PDB file of C-alpha atoms in Angstrom:
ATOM      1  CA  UNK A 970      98.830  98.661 135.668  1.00 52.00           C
ATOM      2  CA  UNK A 971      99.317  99.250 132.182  1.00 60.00           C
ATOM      3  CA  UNK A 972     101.555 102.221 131.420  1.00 60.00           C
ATOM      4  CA  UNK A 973      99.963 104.957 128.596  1.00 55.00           C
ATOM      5  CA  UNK A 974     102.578 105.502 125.787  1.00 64.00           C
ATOM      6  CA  UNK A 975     103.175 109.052 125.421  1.00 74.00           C
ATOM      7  CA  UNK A 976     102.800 110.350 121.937  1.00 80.00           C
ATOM      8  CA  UNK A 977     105.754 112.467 120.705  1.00 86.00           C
ATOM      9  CA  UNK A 978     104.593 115.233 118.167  1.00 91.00           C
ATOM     10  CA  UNK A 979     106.245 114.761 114.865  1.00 94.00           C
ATOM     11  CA  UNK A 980     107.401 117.847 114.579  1.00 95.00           C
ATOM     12  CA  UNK A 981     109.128 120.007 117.285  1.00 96.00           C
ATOM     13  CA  UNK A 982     110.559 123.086 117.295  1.00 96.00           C
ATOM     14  CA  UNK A 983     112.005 124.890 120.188  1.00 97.00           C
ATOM     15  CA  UNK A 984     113.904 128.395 119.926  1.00 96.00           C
ATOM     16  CA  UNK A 985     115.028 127.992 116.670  1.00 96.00           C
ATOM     17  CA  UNK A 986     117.086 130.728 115.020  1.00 96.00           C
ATOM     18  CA  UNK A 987     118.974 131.691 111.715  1.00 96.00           C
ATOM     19  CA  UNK A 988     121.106 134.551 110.969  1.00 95.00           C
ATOM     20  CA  UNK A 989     122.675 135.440 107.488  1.00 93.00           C
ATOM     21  CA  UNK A 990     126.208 136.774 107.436  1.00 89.00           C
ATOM     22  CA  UNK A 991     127.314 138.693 110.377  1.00 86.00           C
ATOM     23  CA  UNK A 992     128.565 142.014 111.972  1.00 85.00           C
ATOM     24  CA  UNK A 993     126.921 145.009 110.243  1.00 84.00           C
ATOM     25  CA  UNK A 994     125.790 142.979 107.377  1.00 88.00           C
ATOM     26  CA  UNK A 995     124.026 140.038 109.852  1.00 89.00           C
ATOM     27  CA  UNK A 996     120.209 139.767 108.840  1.00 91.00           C
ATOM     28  CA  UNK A 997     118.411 137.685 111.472  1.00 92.00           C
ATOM     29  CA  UNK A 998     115.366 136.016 109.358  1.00 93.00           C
ATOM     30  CA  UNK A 999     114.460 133.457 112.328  1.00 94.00           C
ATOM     31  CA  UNK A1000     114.097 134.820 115.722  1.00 93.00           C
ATOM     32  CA  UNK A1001     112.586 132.523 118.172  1.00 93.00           C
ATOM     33  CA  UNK A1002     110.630 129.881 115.746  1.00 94.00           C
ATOM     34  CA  UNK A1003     108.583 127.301 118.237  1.00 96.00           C
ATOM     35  CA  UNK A1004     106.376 124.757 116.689  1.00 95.00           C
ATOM     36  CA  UNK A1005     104.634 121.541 117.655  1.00 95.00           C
ATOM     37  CA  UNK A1006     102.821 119.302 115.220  1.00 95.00           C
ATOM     38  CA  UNK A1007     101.560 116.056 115.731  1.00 94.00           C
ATOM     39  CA  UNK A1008     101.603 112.532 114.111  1.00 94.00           C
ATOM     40  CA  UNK A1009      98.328 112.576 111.728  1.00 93.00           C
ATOM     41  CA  UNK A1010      97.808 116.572 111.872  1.00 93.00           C
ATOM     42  CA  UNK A1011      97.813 118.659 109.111  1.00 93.00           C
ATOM     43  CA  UNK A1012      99.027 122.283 110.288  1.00 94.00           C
ATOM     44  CA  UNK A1013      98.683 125.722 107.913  1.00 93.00           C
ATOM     45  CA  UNK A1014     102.541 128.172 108.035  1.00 94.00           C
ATOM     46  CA  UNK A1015     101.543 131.521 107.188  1.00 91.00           C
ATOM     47  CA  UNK A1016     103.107 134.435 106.890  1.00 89.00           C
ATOM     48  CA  UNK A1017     104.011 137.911 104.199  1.00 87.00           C
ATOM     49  CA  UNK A1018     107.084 138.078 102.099  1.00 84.00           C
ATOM     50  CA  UNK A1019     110.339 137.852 104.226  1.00 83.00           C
ATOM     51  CA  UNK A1020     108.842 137.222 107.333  1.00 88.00           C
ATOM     52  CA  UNK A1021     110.667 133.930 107.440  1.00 89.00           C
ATOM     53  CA  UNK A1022     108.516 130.758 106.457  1.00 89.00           C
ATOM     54  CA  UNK A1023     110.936 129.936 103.596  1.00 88.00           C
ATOM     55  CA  UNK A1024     113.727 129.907 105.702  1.00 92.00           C
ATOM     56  CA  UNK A1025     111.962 127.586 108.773  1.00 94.00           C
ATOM     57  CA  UNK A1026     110.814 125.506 106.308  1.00 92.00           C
ATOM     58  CA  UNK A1027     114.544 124.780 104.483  1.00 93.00           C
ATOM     59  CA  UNK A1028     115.884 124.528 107.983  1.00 95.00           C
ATOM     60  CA  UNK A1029     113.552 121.967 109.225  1.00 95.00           C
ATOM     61  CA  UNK A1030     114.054 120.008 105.759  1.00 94.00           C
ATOM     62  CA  UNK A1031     117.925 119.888 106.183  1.00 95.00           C
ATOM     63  CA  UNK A1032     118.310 122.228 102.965  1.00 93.00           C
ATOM     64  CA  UNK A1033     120.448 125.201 105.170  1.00 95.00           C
ATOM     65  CA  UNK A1034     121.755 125.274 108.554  1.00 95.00           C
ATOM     66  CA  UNK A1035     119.676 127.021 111.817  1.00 96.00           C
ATOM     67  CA  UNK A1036     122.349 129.326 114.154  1.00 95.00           C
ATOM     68  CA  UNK A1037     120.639 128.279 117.344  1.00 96.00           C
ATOM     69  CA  UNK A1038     117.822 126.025 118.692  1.00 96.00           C
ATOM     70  CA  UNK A1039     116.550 122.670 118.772  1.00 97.00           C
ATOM     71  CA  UNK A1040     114.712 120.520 116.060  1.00 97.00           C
ATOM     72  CA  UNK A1041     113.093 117.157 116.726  1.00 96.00           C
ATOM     73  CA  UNK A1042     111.266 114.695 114.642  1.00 94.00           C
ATOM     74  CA  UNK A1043     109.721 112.152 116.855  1.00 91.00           C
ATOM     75  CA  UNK A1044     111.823 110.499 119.200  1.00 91.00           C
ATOM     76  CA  UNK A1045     115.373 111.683 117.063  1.00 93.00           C
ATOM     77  CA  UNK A1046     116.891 115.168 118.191  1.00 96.00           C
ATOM     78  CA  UNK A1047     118.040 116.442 114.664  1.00 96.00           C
ATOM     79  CA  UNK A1048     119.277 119.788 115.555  1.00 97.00           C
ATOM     80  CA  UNK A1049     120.160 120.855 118.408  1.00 96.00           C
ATOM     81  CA  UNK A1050     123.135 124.203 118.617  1.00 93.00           C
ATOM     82  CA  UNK A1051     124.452 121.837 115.899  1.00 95.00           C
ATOM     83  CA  UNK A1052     123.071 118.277 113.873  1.00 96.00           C
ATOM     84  CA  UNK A1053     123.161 115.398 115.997  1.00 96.00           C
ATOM     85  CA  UNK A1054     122.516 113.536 112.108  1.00 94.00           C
ATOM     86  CA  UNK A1055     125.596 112.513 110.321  1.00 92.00           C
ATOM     87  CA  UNK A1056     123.867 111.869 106.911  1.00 94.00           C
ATOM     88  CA  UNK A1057     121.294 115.255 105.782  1.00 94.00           C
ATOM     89  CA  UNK A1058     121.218 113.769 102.522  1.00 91.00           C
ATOM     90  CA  UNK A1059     119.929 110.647 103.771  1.00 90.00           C
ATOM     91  CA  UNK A1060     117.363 112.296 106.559  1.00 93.00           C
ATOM     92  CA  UNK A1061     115.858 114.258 103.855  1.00 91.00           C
ATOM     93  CA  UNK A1062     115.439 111.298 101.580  1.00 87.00           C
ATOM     94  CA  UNK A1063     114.468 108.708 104.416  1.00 87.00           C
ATOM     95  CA  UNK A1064     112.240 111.054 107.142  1.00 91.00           C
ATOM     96  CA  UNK A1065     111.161 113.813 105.392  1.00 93.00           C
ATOM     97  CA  UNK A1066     108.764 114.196 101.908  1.00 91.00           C
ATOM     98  CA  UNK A1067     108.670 117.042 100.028  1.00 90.00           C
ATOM     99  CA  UNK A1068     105.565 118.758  97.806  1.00 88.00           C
ATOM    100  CA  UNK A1069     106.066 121.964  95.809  1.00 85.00           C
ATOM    101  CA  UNK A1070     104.348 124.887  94.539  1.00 80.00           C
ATOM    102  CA  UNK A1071     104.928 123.082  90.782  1.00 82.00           C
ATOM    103  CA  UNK A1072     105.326 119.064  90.630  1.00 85.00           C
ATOM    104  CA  UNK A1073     108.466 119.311  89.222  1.00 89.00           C
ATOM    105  CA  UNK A1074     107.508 116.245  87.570  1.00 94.00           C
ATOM    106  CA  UNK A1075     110.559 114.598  85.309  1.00 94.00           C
ATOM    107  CA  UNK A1076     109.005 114.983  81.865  1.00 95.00           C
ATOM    108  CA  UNK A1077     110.222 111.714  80.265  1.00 95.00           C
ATOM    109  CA  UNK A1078     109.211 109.196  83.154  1.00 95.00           C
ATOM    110  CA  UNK A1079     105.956 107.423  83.582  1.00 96.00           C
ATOM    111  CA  UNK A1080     103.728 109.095  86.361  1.00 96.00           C
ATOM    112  CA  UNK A1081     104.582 105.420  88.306  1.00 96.00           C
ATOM    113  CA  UNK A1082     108.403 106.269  87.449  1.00 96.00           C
ATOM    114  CA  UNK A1083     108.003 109.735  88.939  1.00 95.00           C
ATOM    115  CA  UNK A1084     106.598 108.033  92.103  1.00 95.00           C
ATOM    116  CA  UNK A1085     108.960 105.159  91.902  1.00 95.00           C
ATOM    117  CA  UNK A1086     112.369 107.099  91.592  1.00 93.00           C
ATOM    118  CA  UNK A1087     113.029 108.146  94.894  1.00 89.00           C
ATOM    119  CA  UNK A1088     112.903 104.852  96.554  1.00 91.00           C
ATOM    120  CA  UNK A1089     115.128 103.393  93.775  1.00 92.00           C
ATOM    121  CA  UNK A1090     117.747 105.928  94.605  1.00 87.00           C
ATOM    122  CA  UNK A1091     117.737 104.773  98.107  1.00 85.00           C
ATOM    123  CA  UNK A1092     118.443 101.331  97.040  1.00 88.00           C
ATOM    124  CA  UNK A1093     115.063  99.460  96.958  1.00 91.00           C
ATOM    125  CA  UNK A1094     114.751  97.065  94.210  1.00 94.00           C
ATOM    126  CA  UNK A1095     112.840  98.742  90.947  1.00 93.00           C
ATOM    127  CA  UNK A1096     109.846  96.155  91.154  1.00 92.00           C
ATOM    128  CA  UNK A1097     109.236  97.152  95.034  1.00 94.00           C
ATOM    129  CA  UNK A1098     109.961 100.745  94.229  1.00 94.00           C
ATOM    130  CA  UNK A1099     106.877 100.043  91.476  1.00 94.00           C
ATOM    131  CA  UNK A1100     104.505  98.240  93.406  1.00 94.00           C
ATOM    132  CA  UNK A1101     105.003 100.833  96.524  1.00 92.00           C
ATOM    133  CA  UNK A1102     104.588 104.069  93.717  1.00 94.00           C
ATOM    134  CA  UNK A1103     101.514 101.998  92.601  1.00 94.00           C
ATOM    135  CA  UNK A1104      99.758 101.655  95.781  1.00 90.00           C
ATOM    136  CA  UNK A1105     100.264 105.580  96.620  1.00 88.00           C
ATOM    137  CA  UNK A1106      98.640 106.049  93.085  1.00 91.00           C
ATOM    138  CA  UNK A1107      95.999 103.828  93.793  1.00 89.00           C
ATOM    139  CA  UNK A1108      95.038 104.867  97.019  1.00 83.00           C
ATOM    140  CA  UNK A1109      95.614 108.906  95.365  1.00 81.00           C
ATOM    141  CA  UNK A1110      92.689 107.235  92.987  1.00 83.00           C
ATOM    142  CA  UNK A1111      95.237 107.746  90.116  1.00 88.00           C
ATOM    143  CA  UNK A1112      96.385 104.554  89.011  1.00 92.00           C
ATOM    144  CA  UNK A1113      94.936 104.602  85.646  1.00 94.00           C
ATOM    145  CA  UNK A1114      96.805 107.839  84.590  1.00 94.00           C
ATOM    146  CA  UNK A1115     100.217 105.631  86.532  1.00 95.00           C
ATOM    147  CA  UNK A1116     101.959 104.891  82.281  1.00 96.00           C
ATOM    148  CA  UNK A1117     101.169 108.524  81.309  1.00 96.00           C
ATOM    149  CA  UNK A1118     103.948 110.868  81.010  1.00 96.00           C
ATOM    150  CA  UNK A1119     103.388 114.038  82.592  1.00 95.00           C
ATOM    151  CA  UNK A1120     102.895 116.013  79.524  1.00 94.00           C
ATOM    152  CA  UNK A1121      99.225 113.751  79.135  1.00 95.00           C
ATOM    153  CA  UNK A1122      98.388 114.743  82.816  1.00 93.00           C
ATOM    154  CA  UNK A1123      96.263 117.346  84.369  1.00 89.00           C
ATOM    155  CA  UNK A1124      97.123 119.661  87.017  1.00 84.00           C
ATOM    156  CA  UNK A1125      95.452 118.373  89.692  1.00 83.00           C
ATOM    157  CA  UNK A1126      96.392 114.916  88.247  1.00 88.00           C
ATOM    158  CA  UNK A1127     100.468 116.007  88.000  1.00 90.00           C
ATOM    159  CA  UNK A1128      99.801 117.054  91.826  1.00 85.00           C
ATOM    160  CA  UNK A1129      98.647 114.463  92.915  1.00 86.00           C
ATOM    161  CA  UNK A1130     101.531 112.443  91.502  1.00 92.00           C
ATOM    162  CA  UNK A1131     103.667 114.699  93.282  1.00 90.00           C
ATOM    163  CA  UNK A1132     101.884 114.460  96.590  1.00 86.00           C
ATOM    164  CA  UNK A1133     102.776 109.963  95.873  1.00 89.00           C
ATOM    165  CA  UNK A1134     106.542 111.022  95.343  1.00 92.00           C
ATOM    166  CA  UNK A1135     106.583 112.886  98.506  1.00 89.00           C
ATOM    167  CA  UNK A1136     104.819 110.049 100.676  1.00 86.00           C
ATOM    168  CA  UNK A1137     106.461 106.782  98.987  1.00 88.00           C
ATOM    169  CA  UNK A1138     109.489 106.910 101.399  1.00 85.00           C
ATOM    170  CA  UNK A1139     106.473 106.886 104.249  1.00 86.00           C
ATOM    171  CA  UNK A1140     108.279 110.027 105.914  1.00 89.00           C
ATOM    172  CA  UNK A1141     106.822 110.904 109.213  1.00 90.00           C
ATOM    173  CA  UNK A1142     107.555 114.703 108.293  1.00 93.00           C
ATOM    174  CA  UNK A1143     106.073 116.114 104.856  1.00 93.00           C
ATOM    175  CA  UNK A1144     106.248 119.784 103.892  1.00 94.00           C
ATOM    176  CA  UNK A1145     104.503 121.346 101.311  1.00 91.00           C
ATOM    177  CA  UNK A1146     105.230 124.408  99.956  1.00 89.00           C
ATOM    178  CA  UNK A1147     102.324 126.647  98.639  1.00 87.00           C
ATOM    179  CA  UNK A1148     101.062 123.234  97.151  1.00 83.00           C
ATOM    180  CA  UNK A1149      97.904 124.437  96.019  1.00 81.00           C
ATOM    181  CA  UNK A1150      99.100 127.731  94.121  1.00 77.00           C
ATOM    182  CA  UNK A1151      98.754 126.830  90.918  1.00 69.00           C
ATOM    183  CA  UNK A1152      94.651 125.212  91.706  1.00 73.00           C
ATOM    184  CA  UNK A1153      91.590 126.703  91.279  1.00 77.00           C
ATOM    185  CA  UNK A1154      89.396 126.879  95.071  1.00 80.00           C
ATOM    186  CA  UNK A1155      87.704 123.364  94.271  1.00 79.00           C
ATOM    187  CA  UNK A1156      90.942 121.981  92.918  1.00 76.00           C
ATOM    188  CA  UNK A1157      92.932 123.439  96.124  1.00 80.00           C
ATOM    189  CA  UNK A1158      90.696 121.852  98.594  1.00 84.00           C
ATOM    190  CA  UNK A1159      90.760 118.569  96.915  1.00 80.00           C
ATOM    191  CA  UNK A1160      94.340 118.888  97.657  1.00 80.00           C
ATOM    192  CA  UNK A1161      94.416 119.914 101.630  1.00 85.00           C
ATOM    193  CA  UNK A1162      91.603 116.986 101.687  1.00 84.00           C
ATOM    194  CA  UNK A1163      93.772 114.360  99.761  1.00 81.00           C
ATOM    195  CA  UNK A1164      97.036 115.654 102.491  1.00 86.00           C
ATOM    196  CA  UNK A1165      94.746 115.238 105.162  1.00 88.00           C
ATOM    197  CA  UNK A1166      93.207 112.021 104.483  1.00 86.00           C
ATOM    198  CA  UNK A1167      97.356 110.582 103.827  1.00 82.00           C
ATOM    199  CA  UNK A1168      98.370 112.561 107.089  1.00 89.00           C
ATOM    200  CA  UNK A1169      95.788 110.319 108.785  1.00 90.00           C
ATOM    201  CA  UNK A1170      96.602 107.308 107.157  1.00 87.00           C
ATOM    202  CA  UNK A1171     100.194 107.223 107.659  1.00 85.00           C
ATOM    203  CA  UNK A1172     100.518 109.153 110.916  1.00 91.00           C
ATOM    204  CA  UNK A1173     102.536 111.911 109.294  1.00 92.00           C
ATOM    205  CA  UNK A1174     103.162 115.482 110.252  1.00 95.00           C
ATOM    206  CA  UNK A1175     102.424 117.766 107.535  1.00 94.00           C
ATOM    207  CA  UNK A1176     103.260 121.675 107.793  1.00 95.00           C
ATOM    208  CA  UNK A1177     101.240 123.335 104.839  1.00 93.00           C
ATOM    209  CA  UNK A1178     103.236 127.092 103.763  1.00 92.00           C
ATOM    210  CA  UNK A1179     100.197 128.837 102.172  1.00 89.00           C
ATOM    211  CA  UNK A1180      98.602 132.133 101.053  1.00 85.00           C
ATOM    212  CA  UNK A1181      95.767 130.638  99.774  1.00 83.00           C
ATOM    213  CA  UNK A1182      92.069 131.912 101.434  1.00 83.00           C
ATOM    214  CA  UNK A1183      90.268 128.896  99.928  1.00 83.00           C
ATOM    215  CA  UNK A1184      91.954 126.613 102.239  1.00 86.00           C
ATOM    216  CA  UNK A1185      92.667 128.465 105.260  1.00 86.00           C
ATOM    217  CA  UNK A1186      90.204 127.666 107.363  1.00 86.00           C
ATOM    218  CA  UNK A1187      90.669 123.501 106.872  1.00 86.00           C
ATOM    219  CA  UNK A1188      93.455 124.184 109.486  1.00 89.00           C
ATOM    220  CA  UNK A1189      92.557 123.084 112.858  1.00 87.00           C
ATOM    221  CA  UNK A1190      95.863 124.609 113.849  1.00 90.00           C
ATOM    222  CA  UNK A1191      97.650 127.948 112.290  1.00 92.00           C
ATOM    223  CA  UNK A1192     101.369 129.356 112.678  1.00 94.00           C
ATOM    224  CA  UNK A1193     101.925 133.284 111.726  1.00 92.00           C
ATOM    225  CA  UNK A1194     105.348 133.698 111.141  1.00 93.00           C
ATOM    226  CA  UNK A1195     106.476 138.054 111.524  1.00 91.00           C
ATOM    227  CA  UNK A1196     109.650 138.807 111.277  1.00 90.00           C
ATOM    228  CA  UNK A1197     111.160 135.853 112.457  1.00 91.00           C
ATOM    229  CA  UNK A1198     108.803 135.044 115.183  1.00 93.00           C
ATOM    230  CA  UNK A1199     106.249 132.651 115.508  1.00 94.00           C
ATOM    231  CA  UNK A1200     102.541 132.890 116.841  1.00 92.00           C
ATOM    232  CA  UNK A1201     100.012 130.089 117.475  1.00 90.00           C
ATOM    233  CA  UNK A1202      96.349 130.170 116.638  1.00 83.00           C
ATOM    234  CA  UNK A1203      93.726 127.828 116.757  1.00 74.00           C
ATOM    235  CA  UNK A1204      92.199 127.677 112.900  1.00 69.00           C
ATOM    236  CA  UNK A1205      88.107 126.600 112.188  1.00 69.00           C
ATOM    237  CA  UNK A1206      89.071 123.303 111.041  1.00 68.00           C
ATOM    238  CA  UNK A1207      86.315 123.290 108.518  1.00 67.00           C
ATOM    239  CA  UNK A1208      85.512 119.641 107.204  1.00 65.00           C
ATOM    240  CA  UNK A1209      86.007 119.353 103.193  1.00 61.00           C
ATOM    241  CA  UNK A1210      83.190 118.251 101.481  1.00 56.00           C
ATOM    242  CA  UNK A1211      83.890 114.696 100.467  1.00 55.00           C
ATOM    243  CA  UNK A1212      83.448 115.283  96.779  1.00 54.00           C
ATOM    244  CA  UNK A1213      86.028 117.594  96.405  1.00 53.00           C
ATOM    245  CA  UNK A1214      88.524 116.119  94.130  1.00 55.00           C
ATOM    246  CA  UNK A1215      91.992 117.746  92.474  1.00 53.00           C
TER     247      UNK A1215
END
């Protein structure tokens, strides 16, 4: 009898908390923080001002340390009371991708530079690095615009470079912060469609931190975050029309 393969989520969270400073002074921004997302899925963080999305989101990315809890991505046990990873700097660069509010696009590289950076740093030779920024701009439907300095781009064309830097590494775990902020609605859905469609593609987990009522209900899945506490809804999952573009 064959044996079905179980398949881990990309993403798990279990009980995780964060406290700054301590005695009198201690602030507790992360409570109990559970979340679950799944190779391929594309799940919406929400949540006001302080509540404690920024600081989930720079503890799952390595960026600060969690007091308490347990973080996994797939099959590795990252966190757990303490990290069970020697090298942060090279889980962030190797297993998780990155996409901000602003590109933060390096002004005086090529589009295909931008891209082609990150894998350079981590020791891939520049021509690979190129052809693997090229086929995430090509398959972004941007490779055209890949010799154009940023300066020459548009904003949904400087995102969607951005969205390549933070997939050439192939993470399995990408978070985007608030990715669509600067978009109009049509713009901003071309977006969440473009993450979804690369989510698919390369089985990655993507956790989406958002305020933004245009693309709300594309989530199939939702996490409210109040003070320091998370809560699970199920989202309308609303299909994006296929000719929404960024």
């Amino acid at each position: 009898m064959n044996e079905v393969k179980e398949i881990l989520p990309g993403i798990l969270i279990e009980g995780l908390t964060k406290t700054y400073g301590s005695g009198s002074t201690a602030v507790q921004a992360l409570k109990e923080a559970n979340m679950r997302v799944m190779p391929g899925e594309v799940v919406g963080l929400m949540g006001a001002s302080g509540s404690g999305k920024s600081t989930l989101l720079k503890c799952l990315g390595a960026v600060i340390d969690p007091s308490g809890g347990r973080m996994s991505l797939g099959d590795q046990v990252i966190y757990d009371q303490e990290w069970r990873v020697k090298d942060l700097s090279q889980l962030r660069r190797d297993r998780i991708g990155f996409i901000f509010q602003a590109p933060y696009l390096i002004p005086f590289l090529s589009a295909l530079d931008n891209v082609a950076l990150l894998p350079m740093l981590a020791g891939t030779p520049n021509g690979e690095a190129r052809n693997q920024a090229f086929q995430l701009l090509q398959e972004l439907g941007i490779q055209e615009r890949a010799h154009a300095f940023p300066s020459a781009l548009s904003g949904g064309q400087q995102q969607r470079v951005a969205i390549a830097r933070g997939l050439v590494n192939r993470p399995p775990v990408v978070l985007a912060d608030e990715p669509t902020a600067p978009l109009d609605s049509r713009r901003a859905l071309g977006v969440v469609k473009l993450l979804n469609d690369m989510a698919l593609r390369h089985q990655a987990a993507v956790i989406v931190v958002t305020h933004d009522e245009a693309i709300i209900p594309t989530f199939r899945r939702i996490y409210h975050i109040r003070d320091g506490v998370t809560y699970e809804e199920a989202g309308e999952g609303r299909e994006i029309p296929a000719d929404y573009t960024p």
